[in-house]
Amino acid sequence: MAIAPGVSAQDWAATLEGFAAAVGKDWVFTSEEDLALYKDAYSPFWGEPEEKHASAAVAPQSAEEVQAVMRIANKYRIPIYPISTGRNLGYGGSAPVLSGSVVLDLKRMNRVLEINEKNAYALVEPGVSYFDLYREIQKRGLKLWIDCPDPGWGSLIGNALDHGGGYTTHMYRVHFDAHCGMEVVLADGTIMRTGMGALPGAKTWQQYKFGYGPWIDGMFSQSNFGVVTKMGFWLMPEPEAYLSGTVTVFKHDDLIPMVDILNELENNGIYNGMPFFGSPLQGPLEPGEQLRNPMAPGVQALFAKAGGPTPADFEAYCAANNIGYWAVKLQYYGPPEVIRAQWNYSKKKFSAIPGVKLEDGELLTMPLTEEQKKKVHGVAFGIPSLQIFFIGTRSESNPTPGLGHIWFSPIIPRDGKSIFEAQKVFGNAAREMGLGALNPLQLPGTYWQRAFIFIFGFPITHDPAVNKKNREAFEKLVKICADHGWGEYRTAPAYMDAIADVYSFNNHALMRFHERVKDAIDPNGIISAGRYGIWPKHLRKA
Ligand SMILES: Cc1cc2nc3c(=O)[nH]c(=O)nc-3n(C[C@H](O)[C@H](O)[C@H](O)COP(=O)(O)OP(=O)(O)OC[C@H]3O[C@@H](n4cnc5c(N)ncnc54)[C@H](O)[C@@H]3O)c2cc1C
């Protein structure tokens, strides 16, 4: 049987006994078979000694049981790694950062504690998945939407705590921003509520975020300062209608005014959905479609050109074939007369770009029929699914699918020139590191309203030599990004230290602050050692 690092056999036996007394022996896992489930299926250390593993797992059913587990762990100095649903694929799965930690699996705490339709919020436990909340809303016939990430099997709490994002309006798709109030169990077993929750009998825990005094909720995201046992989320009232529209431009540099105009519309609140940027050269501008279908033979021929295609090549192809170079699909939510006016005003602004093409999409009124639900991009309508996993399946455009990937996801400024600079920098770096040519038509994502995010999937293989090369390339890219003033928003355990290291203003003043907080509230350093580069004192490197 594995033992947590730094723990004597005697203390380990007492710990497991204590856990069994706290949660029931059926919910303490120590067999190799059970623990294999807590490995990261997309581990970049696949099969190597550094591959992260758990020494045990414990699955409480209530906040009181979490408190009991934390008291035992604190007494015996057992490293604990809390997960909600543990489906953090691409960013570490459910594996602990410090190998040998005990995974505190909160999946059994899966109660939807409250849904308030009038004020549009829900209070949930960590094990509540997007599917669970969606089904509960449907079952009760409430006129509320959730905002979900691509895979619907994850949890509202785990996703928000790792700064995840979704697809509806910006008020809801930035999941941590959309939360209101949390309950946290600290390392010594103390239970605490944030915001209005600190007021016994508060009537507005899920309605007013800040409570009284410093707002500390952010400290529990991407950190290791506590175990979150409840969290409130604001939900989107079902809109009356949805309208899309597509803006297409034909020259390479048209992307610059296109982004500027969109920013103005978004920052003024005239545009409220998630913009979806792409190049029509790669196929229809629908999420997923460009990955599902191979590009037209003429575009493939340009990609095959020695030295790669230039913007002039693409522009000539666009002119000859009447195809746009860049496009953005816009999505509006609201009453039909309002969203039609918003789209009309947007068209007026975009018509400043010479040669621009503006196409009206279909206006859909809510609720969608079952037939419509099958046709639309579900997550843009708050409908959870697992459809995104098609990206890893065999298809005509992907004849040799990989075994998973680690996301490399730097944040860059929200303007067209920065996109071009990033494409150049990443393209050069990929070539130099022997990673192959980067797609010069790839555009960034728009989860966050004020910044772009480039998302690249670094493939995982079961060949240690290839994984090693990819790990080195990943770390090099982190430094290259930092040299350009770009930083990653989130990462997997394998890269948490490397990325923390580049957030180094004033001799790592921010990390030193995190460490002081860690030492004060978790002096035995038991919670999620090493998460986002924050190590407890006894494991801290100089
Ligand atoms: C193909 C693909 C597409 C994806 N698309 C998206 C997307 O659109 N948007 C997106 O955001 N992500 C996306 N992801 C990443 C990831 O799968 C999701 O974010 C997923 O929701 C995270 O898993 P989870 O909700 O189970 O979180 P968990 O794995 O439960 O939690 C994540 C981490 O947060 C911490 N944590 C969790 N719960 C607690 C707690 N209660 N207390 C303290 N700490 C805690 C832990 O350190 C844990 O490792 C995608 C991944 C893949 C492979």
XYZ file of C-alpha atoms and ligand atoms in Angstrom:
595
model
C 0.000 0.000 0.000
C 1.261 3.522 -0.839
C 1.928 5.971 2.009
C 1.668 9.755 1.790
C 5.129 11.393 1.681
C 6.747 12.292 5.003
C 4.272 10.247 7.057
C 5.216 7.345 9.364
C 3.562 3.951 8.913
C 1.961 4.339 12.329
C 0.469 7.770 11.572
C -0.686 6.546 8.172
C -2.577 3.654 9.781
C -4.148 6.048 12.309
C -5.092 8.434 9.480
C -6.864 5.774 7.445
C -8.689 4.579 10.550
C -9.703 8.159 11.338
C -10.924 8.726 7.768
C -12.947 5.507 7.866
C -14.541 6.573 11.153
C -15.355 9.992 9.678
C -16.832 8.965 6.309
C -17.403 5.185 6.493
C -14.834 2.611 5.406
C -16.439 2.144 1.978
C -15.455 5.703 1.122
C -11.737 5.407 1.846
C -9.851 4.084 -1.166
C -6.381 2.566 -1.047
C -6.326 -0.182 -3.679
C -4.172 0.325 -6.756
C -7.228 -0.240 -8.920
C -9.206 2.550 -7.236
C -6.277 4.952 -7.109
C -5.566 4.522 -10.824
C -8.775 6.504 -11.364
C -7.140 9.551 -9.796
C -4.262 9.622 -12.281
C -4.347 12.229 -15.026
C -5.478 10.460 -18.218
C -3.662 13.210 -20.152
C -0.465 13.138 -18.087
C 2.625 14.525 -19.843
C 4.654 12.162 -17.620
C 2.734 9.068 -18.769
C 4.411 5.927 -17.385
C 7.406 7.863 -16.001
C 8.424 7.999 -12.315
C 7.266 11.654 -12.139
C 3.709 10.735 -13.126
C 1.432 12.132 -10.398
C -0.419 9.627 -8.230
C -2.498 9.551 -5.043
C -1.650 7.444 -1.981
C -5.328 7.191 -1.009
C -8.634 8.903 -1.617
C -11.423 9.792 0.763
C -14.945 10.767 -0.260
C -16.995 12.627 2.364
C -20.699 13.281 1.942
C -21.135 16.544 3.851
C -19.265 19.664 4.949
C -19.159 18.211 8.487
C -17.392 15.119 7.155
C -14.950 17.370 5.277
C -14.236 19.124 8.580
C -13.567 15.784 10.275
C -11.222 14.700 7.463
C -9.312 17.991 7.624
C -8.861 17.740 11.397
C -7.355 14.261 11.037
C -5.142 15.352 8.130
C -3.983 18.397 10.064
C -3.169 16.281 13.118
C -1.022 13.800 11.146
C 0.222 16.317 8.550
C -1.259 14.416 5.648
C -1.132 16.191 2.267
C -4.695 16.520 0.985
C -5.786 17.337 -2.582
C -9.463 18.388 -2.887
C -11.253 17.890 -6.196
C -14.898 18.508 -7.057
C -15.709 16.210 -9.977
C -12.029 15.778 -10.901
C -12.526 16.058 -14.657
C -9.910 18.708 -15.236
C -8.662 17.070 -18.438
C -6.149 19.186 -20.305
C -5.246 20.956 -17.051
C -4.280 17.996 -14.826
C -7.283 15.665 -14.425
C -7.789 14.673 -10.799
C -4.133 13.971 -10.002
C -2.553 15.865 -7.102
C 0.317 18.285 -7.703
C 2.322 16.615 -4.914
C 2.483 12.905 -5.692
C 1.288 10.760 -2.814
C -1.266 13.290 -1.551
C -4.643 11.959 -0.443
C -7.314 13.006 -2.928
C -10.309 14.515 -1.120
C -12.970 13.503 -3.621
C -16.075 15.689 -3.203
C -18.189 14.015 -5.922
C -20.617 12.566 -3.369
C -21.498 16.069 -2.163
C -23.789 16.582 -5.111
C -26.830 18.411 -3.777
C -28.359 21.367 -5.545
C -29.163 23.253 -2.351
C -31.240 26.064 -3.790
C -32.417 27.415 -7.115
C -34.088 30.814 -7.046
C -35.837 31.533 -10.332
C -36.925 35.077 -9.528
C -33.455 36.278 -8.578
C -31.715 33.848 -10.963
C -29.165 32.037 -8.828
C -28.289 28.588 -7.504
C -26.378 27.328 -4.486
C -24.573 24.046 -5.097
C -22.173 21.553 -3.556
C -18.881 20.601 -5.258
C -20.113 17.349 -6.797
C -22.905 19.056 -8.764
C -22.042 18.797 -12.452
C -23.349 21.009 -15.241
C -25.519 18.087 -16.356
C -26.960 17.811 -12.801
C -27.909 21.473 -12.538
C -29.283 21.556 -16.095
C -31.469 18.494 -15.432
C -32.736 19.929 -12.160
C -33.720 23.196 -13.867
C -35.455 21.261 -16.655
C -37.212 18.994 -14.151
C -38.603 21.985 -12.276
C -39.513 23.764 -15.536
C -37.624 26.928 -14.554
C -36.905 29.672 -17.061
C -33.201 29.741 -16.291
C -30.073 28.924 -18.268
C -26.761 27.683 -16.962
C -23.478 28.620 -18.608
C -21.327 25.550 -19.176
C -17.865 24.783 -20.518
C -17.531 22.413 -23.462
C -17.507 19.200 -21.408
C -20.717 19.155 -19.331
C -19.539 16.446 -16.922
C -17.374 18.839 -14.871
C -18.543 20.732 -11.790
C -19.592 24.340 -11.387
C -17.290 24.665 -8.383
C -14.144 22.931 -9.725
C -14.390 24.725 -13.050
C -14.941 28.153 -11.494
C -12.124 27.641 -8.966
C -9.751 26.904 -11.848
C -10.986 30.054 -13.692
C -12.881 28.137 -16.367
C -15.087 29.710 -19.004
C -18.191 29.010 -21.077
C -20.164 30.268 -24.055
C -23.143 32.526 -23.337
C -23.011 36.193 -22.362
C -19.921 37.613 -20.669
C -21.870 38.141 -17.423
C -22.170 34.379 -17.062
C -19.455 32.742 -19.137
C -16.585 33.871 -16.882
C -17.453 31.309 -14.245
C -15.567 32.672 -11.263
C -17.003 36.151 -11.929
C -20.496 34.635 -12.009
C -20.198 33.138 -8.527
C -21.650 34.788 -5.442
C -20.694 33.586 -1.984
C -18.842 30.478 -0.858
C -18.446 28.172 2.111
C -14.917 27.007 2.834
C -13.377 24.493 5.233
C -9.911 25.595 6.321
C -6.938 23.350 7.066
C -7.746 23.165 10.793
C -11.348 22.156 10.080
C -12.869 25.606 10.684
C -15.875 26.277 8.455
C -16.247 29.806 7.073
C -18.670 31.624 4.764
C -17.643 34.530 2.552
C -19.529 37.657 1.469
C -22.985 38.012 3.044
C -22.693 34.400 4.224
C -20.692 35.667 7.205
C -23.885 37.257 8.534
C -25.818 34.530 10.379
C -29.228 34.193 8.747
C -28.208 36.378 5.791
C -30.958 36.778 3.198
C -28.633 37.872 0.363
C -25.705 35.393 0.369
C -26.219 34.708 -3.347
C -27.224 38.264 -4.246
C -24.464 40.554 -2.965
C -20.894 39.373 -3.402
C -18.813 41.582 -1.202
C -20.277 41.298 2.297
C -18.310 43.495 4.639
C -14.554 44.033 4.726
C -11.946 42.598 2.338
C -13.413 40.401 -0.406
C -11.398 37.205 -0.118
C -13.194 34.814 -2.487
C -10.450 35.157 -5.105
C -7.973 33.664 -2.653
C -9.676 30.285 -2.933
C -9.358 30.076 -6.717
C -6.205 28.598 -8.296
C -4.827 28.255 -4.782
C -4.474 25.918 -1.836
C -5.938 27.926 1.021
C -9.133 25.958 1.724
C -11.663 23.353 0.635
C -14.757 24.919 -0.919
C -17.904 23.076 0.180
C -20.639 25.341 -1.244
C -20.760 28.061 -3.846
C -23.485 30.280 -5.242
C -23.756 31.042 -8.977
C -25.768 33.634 -10.844
C -27.825 32.076 -13.617
C -29.038 33.633 -16.847
C -32.783 34.230 -17.136
C -33.926 32.459 -20.299
C -33.781 35.134 -23.024
C -36.786 35.695 -25.274
C -34.701 35.164 -28.390
C -31.288 34.638 -29.963
C -29.952 36.236 -33.126
C -26.670 35.644 -34.864
C -24.912 37.619 -37.565
C -21.635 37.169 -39.398
C -19.111 39.828 -40.328
C -16.662 38.797 -43.058
C -13.623 40.717 -44.273
C -11.381 39.978 -47.245
C -7.956 41.441 -46.480
C -5.415 40.252 -43.939
C -5.186 43.593 -42.129
C -8.985 44.019 -41.952
C -8.805 41.953 -38.783
C -7.443 45.018 -36.967
C -10.507 47.296 -37.415
C -12.806 44.282 -37.049
C -11.481 43.618 -33.533
C -11.492 47.330 -32.622
C -15.141 47.756 -33.635
C -16.175 44.621 -31.796
C -14.357 45.776 -28.653
C -16.221 49.077 -28.727
C -19.571 47.317 -29.166
C -18.837 44.907 -26.330
C -17.432 47.447 -23.938
C -20.516 49.613 -24.504
C -22.809 46.667 -23.798
C -24.360 46.794 -27.289
C -23.028 43.346 -28.118
C -23.680 40.751 -25.402
C -22.853 37.233 -26.680
C -19.622 35.363 -27.267
C -17.866 36.335 -30.495
C -16.469 33.460 -32.526
C -13.514 34.382 -34.729
C -12.264 32.212 -37.555
C -11.155 32.131 -41.155
C -13.721 31.096 -43.791
C -10.723 29.653 -45.667
C -10.921 26.776 -43.201
C -14.614 26.050 -43.796
C -17.966 27.142 -42.382
C -17.685 29.442 -39.396
C -19.482 27.209 -36.923
C -17.773 25.962 -33.783
C -16.345 22.533 -34.484
C -17.135 22.513 -38.203
C -13.651 23.674 -39.184
C -12.088 20.880 -37.142
C -14.509 18.252 -38.422
C -14.048 18.948 -42.126
C -10.895 19.037 -44.233
C -10.063 22.372 -45.869
C -10.837 22.959 -49.572
C -8.166 21.433 -51.896
C -7.092 24.920 -53.066
C -6.408 26.029 -49.482
C -4.643 22.750 -48.737
C -2.402 23.428 -51.737
C -1.475 26.820 -50.270
C -0.584 25.181 -46.961
C 1.622 22.701 -48.834
C 3.598 25.505 -50.520
C 7.332 25.495 -49.728
C 7.950 27.972 -46.895
C 4.217 28.080 -46.120
C 1.505 30.437 -47.392
C 1.841 34.208 -47.102
C -0.983 36.698 -46.426
C -0.707 37.759 -50.101
C -1.333 34.123 -51.182
C -4.450 33.936 -49.017
C -5.702 37.346 -50.165
C -5.336 36.325 -53.817
C -7.196 33.072 -53.125
C -9.944 34.957 -51.281
C -10.362 37.419 -54.173
C -10.402 34.666 -56.811
C -12.900 32.517 -54.917
C -14.977 35.224 -53.219
C -14.159 33.777 -49.797
C -13.517 35.870 -46.718
C -10.064 35.944 -45.111
C -11.416 36.479 -41.587
C -14.882 36.442 -40.073
C -16.562 36.791 -36.734
C -19.873 35.217 -35.806
C -21.801 37.406 -33.382
C -24.543 36.196 -31.051
C -27.166 38.352 -29.364
C -29.521 37.349 -26.547
C -32.658 39.289 -25.603
C -36.097 40.385 -26.799
C -36.369 40.174 -30.629
C -36.837 43.913 -31.160
C -33.857 44.722 -28.941
C -31.411 42.238 -30.454
C -32.439 43.166 -34.007
C -31.654 46.786 -33.154
C -28.330 45.765 -31.580
C -27.324 43.787 -34.693
C -28.437 46.609 -36.999
C -26.345 49.088 -35.053
C -23.387 46.661 -35.106
C -23.724 46.343 -38.887
C -23.594 50.123 -39.192
C -20.314 50.175 -37.246
C -18.721 47.278 -39.173
C -19.700 48.788 -42.521
C -16.817 51.214 -42.013
C -14.492 48.402 -43.210
C -14.205 48.586 -47.045
C -15.667 45.532 -48.753
C -17.073 44.014 -45.547
C -19.864 41.416 -45.897
C -22.635 41.415 -43.278
C -24.944 38.414 -43.128
C -28.028 38.039 -40.959
C -28.403 34.768 -39.093
C -31.652 33.123 -38.071
C -33.647 34.594 -35.180
C -34.576 31.827 -32.755
C -37.245 32.305 -30.106
C -37.069 30.458 -26.803
C -37.639 27.815 -25.687
C -35.983 25.874 -28.478
C -37.759 22.813 -29.818
C -36.037 19.442 -29.397
C -35.220 19.541 -33.128
C -33.637 23.003 -32.818
C -31.620 21.883 -29.784
C -29.977 19.201 -31.916
C -28.971 21.701 -34.607
C -27.568 24.572 -32.535
C -24.181 24.883 -30.821
C -25.610 23.623 -27.500
C -23.262 25.379 -25.071
C -24.195 28.777 -26.551
C -27.732 27.949 -25.328
C -26.666 26.651 -21.915
C -27.123 23.001 -22.953
C -24.357 20.770 -21.564
C -22.933 17.880 -23.595
C -19.729 15.943 -24.215
C -19.712 16.641 -27.944
C -16.368 18.450 -27.785
C -14.568 15.141 -27.390
C -15.016 14.671 -31.135
C -11.739 16.620 -31.401
C -9.885 13.544 -30.167
C -11.702 11.041 -32.326
C -10.699 9.583 -35.663
C -12.126 11.485 -38.638
C -11.303 12.423 -42.194
C -9.438 15.524 -41.037
C -7.859 13.694 -38.068
C -6.923 10.186 -39.230
C -4.460 9.555 -36.372
C -5.989 10.997 -33.183
C -3.745 11.414 -30.149
C -4.132 10.216 -26.588
C -5.050 13.565 -25.107
C -3.480 16.956 -24.771
C -2.345 19.617 -22.340
C -3.686 23.055 -23.062
C -1.175 25.834 -23.536
C -3.279 28.960 -23.100
C -1.624 32.373 -23.027
C -3.610 35.581 -22.624
C -2.819 38.278 -25.185
C -4.167 41.816 -25.700
C -7.500 42.215 -27.465
C -6.397 43.785 -30.690
C -5.672 42.592 -34.199
C -1.999 43.596 -34.224
C -1.379 41.460 -31.148
C -2.962 38.492 -32.906
C -0.545 38.882 -35.808
C 2.400 39.290 -33.459
C 1.406 36.189 -31.489
C 0.913 34.141 -34.672
C 4.413 35.145 -35.774
C 6.048 34.488 -32.406
C 4.348 31.106 -31.917
C 4.950 30.158 -35.544
C 8.687 30.886 -35.312
C 8.979 29.129 -31.947
C 7.130 26.035 -33.195
C 9.404 25.811 -36.243
C 12.587 26.284 -34.189
C 11.532 23.637 -31.691
C 10.665 21.155 -34.411
C 6.966 21.142 -33.559
C 5.955 21.681 -37.173
C 4.289 24.650 -38.817
C 1.643 26.554 -36.919
C -1.633 27.221 -38.667
C -1.414 30.914 -39.720
C -5.217 31.071 -39.804
C -5.690 30.108 -36.151
C -7.358 32.887 -34.180
C -7.700 33.285 -30.423
C -10.672 32.503 -28.213
C -12.927 35.046 -26.526
C -13.992 33.541 -23.193
C -12.887 36.725 -21.423
C -14.364 40.010 -22.586
C -11.280 42.215 -22.325
C -8.492 39.909 -23.483
C -7.872 37.186 -26.061
C -6.715 33.695 -25.232
C -4.766 31.538 -27.655
C -5.381 27.851 -26.990
C -3.035 25.165 -28.287
C -3.352 21.492 -27.425
C 0.068 19.951 -26.729
C -0.369 16.273 -27.645
C 0.151 13.541 -25.073
C 1.688 10.295 -26.252
C 2.755 7.130 -24.459
C 6.305 7.599 -25.737
C 8.477 9.143 -22.986
C 10.941 10.623 -25.496
C 8.190 12.495 -27.378
C 6.555 13.618 -24.116
C 9.932 14.900 -22.887
C 10.442 16.924 -26.073
C 6.930 18.370 -25.758
C 7.449 19.237 -22.081
C 10.634 21.098 -22.905
C 8.909 22.943 -25.744
C 6.003 23.869 -23.458
C 8.343 25.356 -20.843
C 10.282 27.225 -23.513
C 7.039 28.697 -24.853
C 6.132 29.886 -21.357
C 9.373 31.912 -21.309
C 8.933 33.176 -24.863
C 5.436 34.365 -23.952
C 6.697 36.074 -20.809
C 9.355 37.879 -22.850
C 6.476 39.365 -24.882
C 4.410 40.290 -21.833
C 1.954 37.395 -22.235
C 1.159 34.911 -19.466
C -0.867 31.674 -19.217
C -4.230 31.864 -17.454
C -4.286 28.305 -16.136
C -2.185 25.191 -16.334
C -1.642 21.549 -15.371
C 0.466 20.507 -12.341
C 3.475 19.662 -14.544
C 3.892 23.351 -15.428
C 2.614 25.171 -12.347
C 6.078 26.069 -11.040
C 7.416 27.123 -14.436
C 4.506 29.494 -15.003
C 4.474 30.838 -11.439
C 8.135 31.632 -11.982
C 7.457 34.127 -14.785
C 4.894 36.085 -12.733
C 7.900 37.602 -11.029
C 7.348 41.379 -10.690
C 9.489 42.868 -7.888
C 11.364 39.700 -7.046
C 8.240 37.517 -6.948
C 6.415 39.828 -4.529
C 3.056 38.230 -5.361
C 4.317 34.687 -4.759
C 5.952 35.768 -1.512
C 2.588 37.198 -0.433
C 0.845 33.907 -1.325
C 3.439 32.031 0.711
C 2.906 34.267 3.743
C -0.840 33.657 3.529
C -0.232 29.914 3.122
C 1.991 29.776 6.193
C -0.565 31.699 8.251
C -3.731 29.777 7.387
C -2.311 26.319 6.681
C 0.818 26.193 8.867
C 1.205 22.425 8.435
C 0.946 22.870 4.679
C -1.597 20.098 4.169
C -3.850 21.495 1.401
C -2.891 20.971 -2.264
C 0.863 21.458 -1.848
C 2.381 23.076 -4.929
C -0.882 24.127 -6.548
C -0.201 27.098 -8.853
C 3.367 27.120 -7.530
C 2.406 27.770 -3.902
C 4.390 25.331 -1.755
C 4.143 24.974 2.013
C 7.195 26.013 4.010
C 8.590 22.491 4.492
C 8.547 21.777 0.740
C 9.524 25.226 -0.515
C 12.590 25.508 -2.691
C 14.933 28.432 -2.207
C -11.689 18.803 -25.014
C -11.733 19.675 -23.800
C -12.471 20.856 -23.812
C -12.498 21.673 -22.689
N -13.250 22.813 -22.741
C -13.281 23.628 -21.667
C -14.058 24.820 -21.683
O -14.775 25.101 -22.646
N -13.989 25.635 -20.611
C -13.260 25.318 -19.499
O -13.255 26.073 -18.537
N -12.545 24.188 -19.457
C -12.529 23.330 -20.487
N -11.799 22.174 -20.421
C -10.995 21.894 -19.209
C -11.719 21.034 -18.126
O -12.095 19.797 -18.656
C -12.939 21.703 -17.507
O -12.604 22.991 -17.031
C -13.557 20.918 -16.338
O -14.800 21.488 -15.997
C -12.696 20.916 -15.064
O -12.997 19.788 -14.328
P -13.902 19.802 -12.995
O -15.016 20.758 -13.201
O -14.228 18.395 -12.669
O -12.913 20.420 -11.907
P -12.048 19.644 -10.811
O -11.124 18.714 -11.501
O -12.923 19.084 -9.782
O -11.301 20.885 -10.191
C -10.206 21.515 -10.805
C -9.167 21.831 -9.743
O -9.691 22.835 -8.844
C -9.356 22.541 -7.474
N -10.603 22.284 -6.751
C -11.692 21.677 -7.253
N -12.661 21.637 -6.339
C -12.187 22.216 -5.221
C -12.762 22.488 -3.961
N -14.025 22.159 -3.712
N -12.010 23.110 -3.037
C -10.735 23.485 -3.325
N -10.146 23.250 -4.511
C -10.861 22.627 -5.470
C -8.489 21.296 -7.501
O -7.136 21.657 -7.440
C -8.821 20.638 -8.841
O -7.733 19.917 -9.365
C -11.758 21.319 -21.528
C -11.019 20.136 -21.523
C -11.010 19.315 -22.642
C -10.213 18.055 -22.589
